[in-house]
Coordinates of C-alpha atoms in Angstrom, one line a residue:
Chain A
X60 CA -158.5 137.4 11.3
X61 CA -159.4 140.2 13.4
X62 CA -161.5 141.9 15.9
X63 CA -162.6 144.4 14.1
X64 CA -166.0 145.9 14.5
X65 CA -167.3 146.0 11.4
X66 CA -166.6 142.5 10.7
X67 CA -170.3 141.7 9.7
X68 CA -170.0 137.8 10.4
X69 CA -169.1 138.3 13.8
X70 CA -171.4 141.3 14.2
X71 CA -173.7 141.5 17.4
X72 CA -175.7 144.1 19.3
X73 CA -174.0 145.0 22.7
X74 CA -176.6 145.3 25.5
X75 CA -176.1 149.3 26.5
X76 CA -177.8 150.2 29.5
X77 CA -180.6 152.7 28.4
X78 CA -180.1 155.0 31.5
X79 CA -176.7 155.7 30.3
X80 CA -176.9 158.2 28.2
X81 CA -179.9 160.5 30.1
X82 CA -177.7 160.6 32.9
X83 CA -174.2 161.8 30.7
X84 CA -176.6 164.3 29.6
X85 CA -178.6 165.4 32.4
X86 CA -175.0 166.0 34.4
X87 CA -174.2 168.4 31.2
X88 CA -176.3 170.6 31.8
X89 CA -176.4 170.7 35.8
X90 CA -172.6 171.5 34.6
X91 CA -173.5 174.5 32.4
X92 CA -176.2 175.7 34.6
X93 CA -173.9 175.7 37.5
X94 CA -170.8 177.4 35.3
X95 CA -173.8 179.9 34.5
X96 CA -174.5 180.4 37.7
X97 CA -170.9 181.1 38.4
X98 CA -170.2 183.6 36.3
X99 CA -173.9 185.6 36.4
X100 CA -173.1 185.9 40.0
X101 CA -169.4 187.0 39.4
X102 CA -170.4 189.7 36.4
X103 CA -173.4 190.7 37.6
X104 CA -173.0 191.2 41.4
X105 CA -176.6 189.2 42.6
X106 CA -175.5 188.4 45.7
X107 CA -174.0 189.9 48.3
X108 CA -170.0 190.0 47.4
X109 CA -168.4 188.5 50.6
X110 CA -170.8 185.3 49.6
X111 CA -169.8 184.9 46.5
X112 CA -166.5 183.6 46.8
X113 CA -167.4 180.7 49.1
X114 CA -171.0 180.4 47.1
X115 CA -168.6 180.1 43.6
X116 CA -166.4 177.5 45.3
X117 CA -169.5 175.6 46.7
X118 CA -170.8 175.6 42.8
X119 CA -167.4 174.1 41.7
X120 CA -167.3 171.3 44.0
X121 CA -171.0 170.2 43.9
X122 CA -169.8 170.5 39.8
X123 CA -166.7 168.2 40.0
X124 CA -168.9 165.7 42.0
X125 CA -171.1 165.4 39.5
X126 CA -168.5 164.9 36.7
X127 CA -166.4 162.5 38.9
X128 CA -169.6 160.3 40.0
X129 CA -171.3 160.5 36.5
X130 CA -169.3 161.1 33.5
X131 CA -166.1 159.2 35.5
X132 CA -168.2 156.6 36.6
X133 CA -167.1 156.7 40.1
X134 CA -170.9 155.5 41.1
X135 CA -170.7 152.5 39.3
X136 CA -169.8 148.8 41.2
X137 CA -166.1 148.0 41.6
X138 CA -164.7 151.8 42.0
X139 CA -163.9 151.4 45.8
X140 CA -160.2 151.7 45.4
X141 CA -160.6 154.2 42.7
X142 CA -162.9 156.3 45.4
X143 CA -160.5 156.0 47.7
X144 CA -157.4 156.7 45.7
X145 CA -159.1 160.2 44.8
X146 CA -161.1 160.8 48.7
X147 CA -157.0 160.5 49.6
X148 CA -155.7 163.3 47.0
X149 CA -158.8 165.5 48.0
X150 CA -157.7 165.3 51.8
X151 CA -154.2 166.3 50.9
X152 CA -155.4 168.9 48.6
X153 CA -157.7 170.4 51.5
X154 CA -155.1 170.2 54.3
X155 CA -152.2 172.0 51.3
X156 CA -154.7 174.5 50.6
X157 CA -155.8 175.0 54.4
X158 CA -151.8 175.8 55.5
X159 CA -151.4 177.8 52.4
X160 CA -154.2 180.0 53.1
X161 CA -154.5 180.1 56.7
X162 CA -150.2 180.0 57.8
X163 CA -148.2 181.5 54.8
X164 CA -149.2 184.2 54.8
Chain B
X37 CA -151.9 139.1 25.7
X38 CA -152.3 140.6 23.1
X39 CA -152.2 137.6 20.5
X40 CA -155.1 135.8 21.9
X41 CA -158.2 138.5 21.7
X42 CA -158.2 138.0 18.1
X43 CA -159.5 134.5 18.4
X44 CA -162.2 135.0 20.1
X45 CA -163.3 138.4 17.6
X46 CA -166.9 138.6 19.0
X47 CA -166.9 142.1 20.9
X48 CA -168.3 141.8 24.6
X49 CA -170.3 144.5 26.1
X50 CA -168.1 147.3 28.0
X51 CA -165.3 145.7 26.3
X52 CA -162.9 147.8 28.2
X53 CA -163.4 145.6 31.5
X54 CA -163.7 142.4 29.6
X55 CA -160.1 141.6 30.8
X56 CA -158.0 141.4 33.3
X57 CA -155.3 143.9 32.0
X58 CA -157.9 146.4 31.2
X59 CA -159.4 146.2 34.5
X60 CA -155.6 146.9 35.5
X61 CA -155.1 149.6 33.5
X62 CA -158.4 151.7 34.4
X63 CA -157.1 151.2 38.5
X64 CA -153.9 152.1 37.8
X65 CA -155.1 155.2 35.9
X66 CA -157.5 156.4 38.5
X67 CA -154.2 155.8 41.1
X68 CA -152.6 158.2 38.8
X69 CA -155.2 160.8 38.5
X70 CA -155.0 160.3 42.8
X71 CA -151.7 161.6 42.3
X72 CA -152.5 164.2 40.0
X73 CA -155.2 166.0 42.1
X74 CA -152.1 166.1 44.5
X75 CA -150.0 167.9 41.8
X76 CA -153.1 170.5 40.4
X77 CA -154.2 170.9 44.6
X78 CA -150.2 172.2 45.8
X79 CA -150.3 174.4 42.2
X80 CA -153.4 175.6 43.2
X81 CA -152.6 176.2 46.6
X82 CA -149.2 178.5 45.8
X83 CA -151.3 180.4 43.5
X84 CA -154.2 181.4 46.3
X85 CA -151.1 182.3 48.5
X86 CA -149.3 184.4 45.8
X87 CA -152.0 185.9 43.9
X88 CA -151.9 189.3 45.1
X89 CA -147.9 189.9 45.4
X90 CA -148.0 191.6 42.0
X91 CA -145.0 193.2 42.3
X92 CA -146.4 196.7 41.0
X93 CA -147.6 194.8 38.1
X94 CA -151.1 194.4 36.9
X95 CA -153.4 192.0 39.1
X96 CA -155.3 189.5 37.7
X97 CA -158.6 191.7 38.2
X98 CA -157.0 194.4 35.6
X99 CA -156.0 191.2 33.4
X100 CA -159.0 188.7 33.1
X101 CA -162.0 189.1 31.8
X102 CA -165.3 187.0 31.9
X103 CA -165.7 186.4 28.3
X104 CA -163.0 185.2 27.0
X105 CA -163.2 182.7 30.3
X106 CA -166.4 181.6 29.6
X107 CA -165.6 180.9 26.2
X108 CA -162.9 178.7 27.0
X109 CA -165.1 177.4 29.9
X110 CA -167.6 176.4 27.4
X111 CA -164.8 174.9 24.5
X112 CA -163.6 172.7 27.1
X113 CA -167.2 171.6 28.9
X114 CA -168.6 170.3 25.2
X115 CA -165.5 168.5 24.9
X116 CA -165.4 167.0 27.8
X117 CA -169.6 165.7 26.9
X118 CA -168.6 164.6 23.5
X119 CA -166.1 162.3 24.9
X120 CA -168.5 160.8 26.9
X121 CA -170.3 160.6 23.6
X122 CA -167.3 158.4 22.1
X123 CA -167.5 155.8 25.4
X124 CA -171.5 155.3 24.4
X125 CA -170.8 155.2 21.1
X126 CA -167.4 152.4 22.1
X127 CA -170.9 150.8 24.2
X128 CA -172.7 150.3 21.7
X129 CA -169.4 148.9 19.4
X130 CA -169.8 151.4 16.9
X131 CA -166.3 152.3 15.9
X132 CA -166.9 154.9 13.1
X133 CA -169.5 157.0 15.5
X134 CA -167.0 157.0 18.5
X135 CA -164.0 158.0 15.9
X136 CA -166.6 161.2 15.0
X137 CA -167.2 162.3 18.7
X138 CA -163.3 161.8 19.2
X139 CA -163.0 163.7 16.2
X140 CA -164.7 166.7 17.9
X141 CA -162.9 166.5 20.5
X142 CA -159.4 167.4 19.8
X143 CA -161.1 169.7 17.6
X144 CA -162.2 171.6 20.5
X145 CA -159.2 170.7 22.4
X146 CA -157.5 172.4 20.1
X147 CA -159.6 175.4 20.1
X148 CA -159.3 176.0 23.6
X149 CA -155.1 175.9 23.1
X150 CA -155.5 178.5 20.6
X151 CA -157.8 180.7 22.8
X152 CA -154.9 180.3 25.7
X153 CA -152.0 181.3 23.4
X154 CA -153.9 184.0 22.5
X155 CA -155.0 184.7 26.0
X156 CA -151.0 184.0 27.0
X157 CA -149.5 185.8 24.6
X158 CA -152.1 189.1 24.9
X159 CA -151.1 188.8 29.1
X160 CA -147.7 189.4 27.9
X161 CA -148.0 192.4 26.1
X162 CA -149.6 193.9 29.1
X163 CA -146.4 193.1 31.5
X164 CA -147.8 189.5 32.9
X165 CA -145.5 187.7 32.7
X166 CA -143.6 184.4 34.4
X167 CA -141.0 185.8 35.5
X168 CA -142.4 189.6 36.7
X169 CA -143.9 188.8 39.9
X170 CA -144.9 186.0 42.4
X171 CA -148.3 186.0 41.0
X172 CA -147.3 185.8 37.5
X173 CA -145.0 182.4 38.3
X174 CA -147.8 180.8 40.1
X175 CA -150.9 182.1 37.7
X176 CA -148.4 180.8 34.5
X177 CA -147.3 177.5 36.2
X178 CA -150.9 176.5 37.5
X179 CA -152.7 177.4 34.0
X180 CA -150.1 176.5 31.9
X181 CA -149.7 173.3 33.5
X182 CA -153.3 172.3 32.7
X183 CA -152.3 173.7 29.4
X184 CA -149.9 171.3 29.0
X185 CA -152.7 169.0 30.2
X186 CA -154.8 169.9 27.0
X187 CA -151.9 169.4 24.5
X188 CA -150.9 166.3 26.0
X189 CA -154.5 164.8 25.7
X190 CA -154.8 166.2 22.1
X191 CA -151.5 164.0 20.9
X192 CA -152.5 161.1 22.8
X193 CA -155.5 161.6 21.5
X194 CA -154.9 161.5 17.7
X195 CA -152.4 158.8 18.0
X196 CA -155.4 156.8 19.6
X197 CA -157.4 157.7 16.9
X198 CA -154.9 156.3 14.3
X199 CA -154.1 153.3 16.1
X200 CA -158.2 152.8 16.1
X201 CA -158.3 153.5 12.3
X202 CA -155.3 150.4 12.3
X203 CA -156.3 147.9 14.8
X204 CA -160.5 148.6 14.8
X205 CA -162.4 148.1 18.6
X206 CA -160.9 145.4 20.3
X207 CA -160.8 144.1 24.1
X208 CA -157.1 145.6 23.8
X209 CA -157.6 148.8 22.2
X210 CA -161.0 149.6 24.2
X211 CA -159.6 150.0 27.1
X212 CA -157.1 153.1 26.0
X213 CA -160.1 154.7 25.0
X214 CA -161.9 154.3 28.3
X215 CA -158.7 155.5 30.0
X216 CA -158.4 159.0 27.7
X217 CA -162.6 159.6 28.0
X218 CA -161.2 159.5 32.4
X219 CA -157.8 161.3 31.6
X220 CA -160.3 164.5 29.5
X221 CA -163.0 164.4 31.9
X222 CA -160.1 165.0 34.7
X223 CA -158.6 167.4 33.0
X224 CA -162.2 169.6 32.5
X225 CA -162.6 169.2 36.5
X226 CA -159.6 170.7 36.6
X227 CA -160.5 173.8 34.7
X228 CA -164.1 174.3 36.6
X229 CA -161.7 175.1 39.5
X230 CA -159.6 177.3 37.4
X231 CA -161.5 179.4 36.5
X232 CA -163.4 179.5 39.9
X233 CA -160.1 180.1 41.9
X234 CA -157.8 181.6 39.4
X235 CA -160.7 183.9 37.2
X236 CA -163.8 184.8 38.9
X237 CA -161.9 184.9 42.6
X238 CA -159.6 187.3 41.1
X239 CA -162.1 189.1 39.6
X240 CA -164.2 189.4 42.8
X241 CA -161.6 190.4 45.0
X242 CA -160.9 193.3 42.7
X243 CA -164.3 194.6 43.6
X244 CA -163.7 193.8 47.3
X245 CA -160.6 195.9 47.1

């Protein structure tokens, strides 16, 4: 006896939500365009250099949204304490990184 | 627990949240990667602070260079897609096409280790290293930290993989699978911010200066 996939008497077709998939995709390559964006305007100087540190930053986090909402499922129903739990690290990470930046040194 | 989810052996759909201790187990694992953003955010934090106290030794701008970043960038991106691949594939309770996603992705997984100890061990031979400045302690403990990441989630991975080839798709095993796809995916966010911060800021400010 066992649960095993295969198992042709017990064999159904799971309902899969169709928009799955376009989405998983669709957020890969907003990921790689952004990551290409990144780096063009790193190598090859397109904008003006004192934007392109807070412009490269701005790419990473509009990225890292996208991957946390889409590929981690973050948007779907029952992730409230999940948001939170991450909202909470990303406060403590901006307020570490804020002192670090602004009072160490 | 465990005995009972093989009488019932008809699959549900997103068998990962089918039960109560798989609903458990994806919270608790979000809690952690709470927890770990924490741990990557103070790394990353001591490493903007330290980054130029190079102690006469090269800076990161002399050191890094775009294309062995991107490629890495790019190893670790795919992977991260493919094992969103496996969780449709898990969807759609087709065990043999989620096992050849997973496949490919400790494959690249371990592709983008290789490129580091290269990278690592090249760094070295230039006079980076962890213990010849401030900025090498905080550029090796941040990176090789989400090193340790990538070998970490390889292992887990292939005994995963094993355990699948054992015990099949099942409302127990599902949701380990689930919790890996969430544990990779976190572990690519957190290299889209190293090589933002650590990489191309470096890399920029070399021009600034």
């Amino acid at each position: 006896m066992s649960a095993h996939v295969s198992n042709e008497s017990t064999h159904r077709t799971p309902k899969v939500k169709k928009s799955g998939a376009k989405a998983h995709l669709v957020t890969f390559i907003v990921s790689i365009v952004l990551t290409a964006l990144a780096f063009i305007a790193v190598g090859y100087e397109v904008i003006p250099i004192g934007f392109t540190v807070p412009f490269i930053i701005l790419l990473a986090i509009v990225q890292a949204a996208f991957q946390l909402f889409v590929w981690m499922h973050l948007d779907q129903k029952g992730h409230e304490f999940p948001r939170i739990g991450i909202l909470m690290g990303v406060v403590v990470v901006a307020a570490t990184v804020f002192t670090f930046v602004y009072w160490l040194w | 627990m465990s005995a009972d989810h093989t009488v019932n052996s008809v699959l549900p759909d997103e068998p990962e949240k089918a039960t109560l201790e798989g609903k458990n187990k994806v919270l608790g694992f979000w809690l952690f990667l709470g927890g770990e953003t924490i741990l990557f955010g103070t790394l990353f934090a001591t490493f903007i602070a330290l980054r130029n106290q190079t102690n006469g030794g090269p800076t990161g701008h002399e050191l890094f260079e775009l294309p062995l970043t991107a490629a890495a960038t790019v190893i670790l991106l795919v992977s991260s897609m493919t094992s969103v691949m496996s969780v449709l594939a898990m969807h759609q309770h087709n065990l043999k096409k989620m096992q050849v996603w997973l496949t490919i992705t400790a494959i690249l997984g371990i592709a983008f280790l290789a490129l580091e100890i290269y990278e690592f061990s090249h760094y070295v031979a230039e006079g980076h290293k962890m213990s010849s400045s401030a900025f090498g302690s905080a550029f090796y403990t941040l990176v090789g930290f989400h090193g340790g990441h990538v070998l970490f989630g390889v292992l887990w991975l292939i005994t995963l993989q094993l355990q699948a080839i054992k015990k099949g798709l099942t409302v127990v095993t599902a949701p380990k699978f689930y919790v890996f796809s969430l544990y990779w995916h976190f572990v690519d966010l957190v290299w889209v911010f190293i090589f933002t911060v650590v990489y191309l800021m470096s890399i920029v400010g070399g021009k600034v200066g």
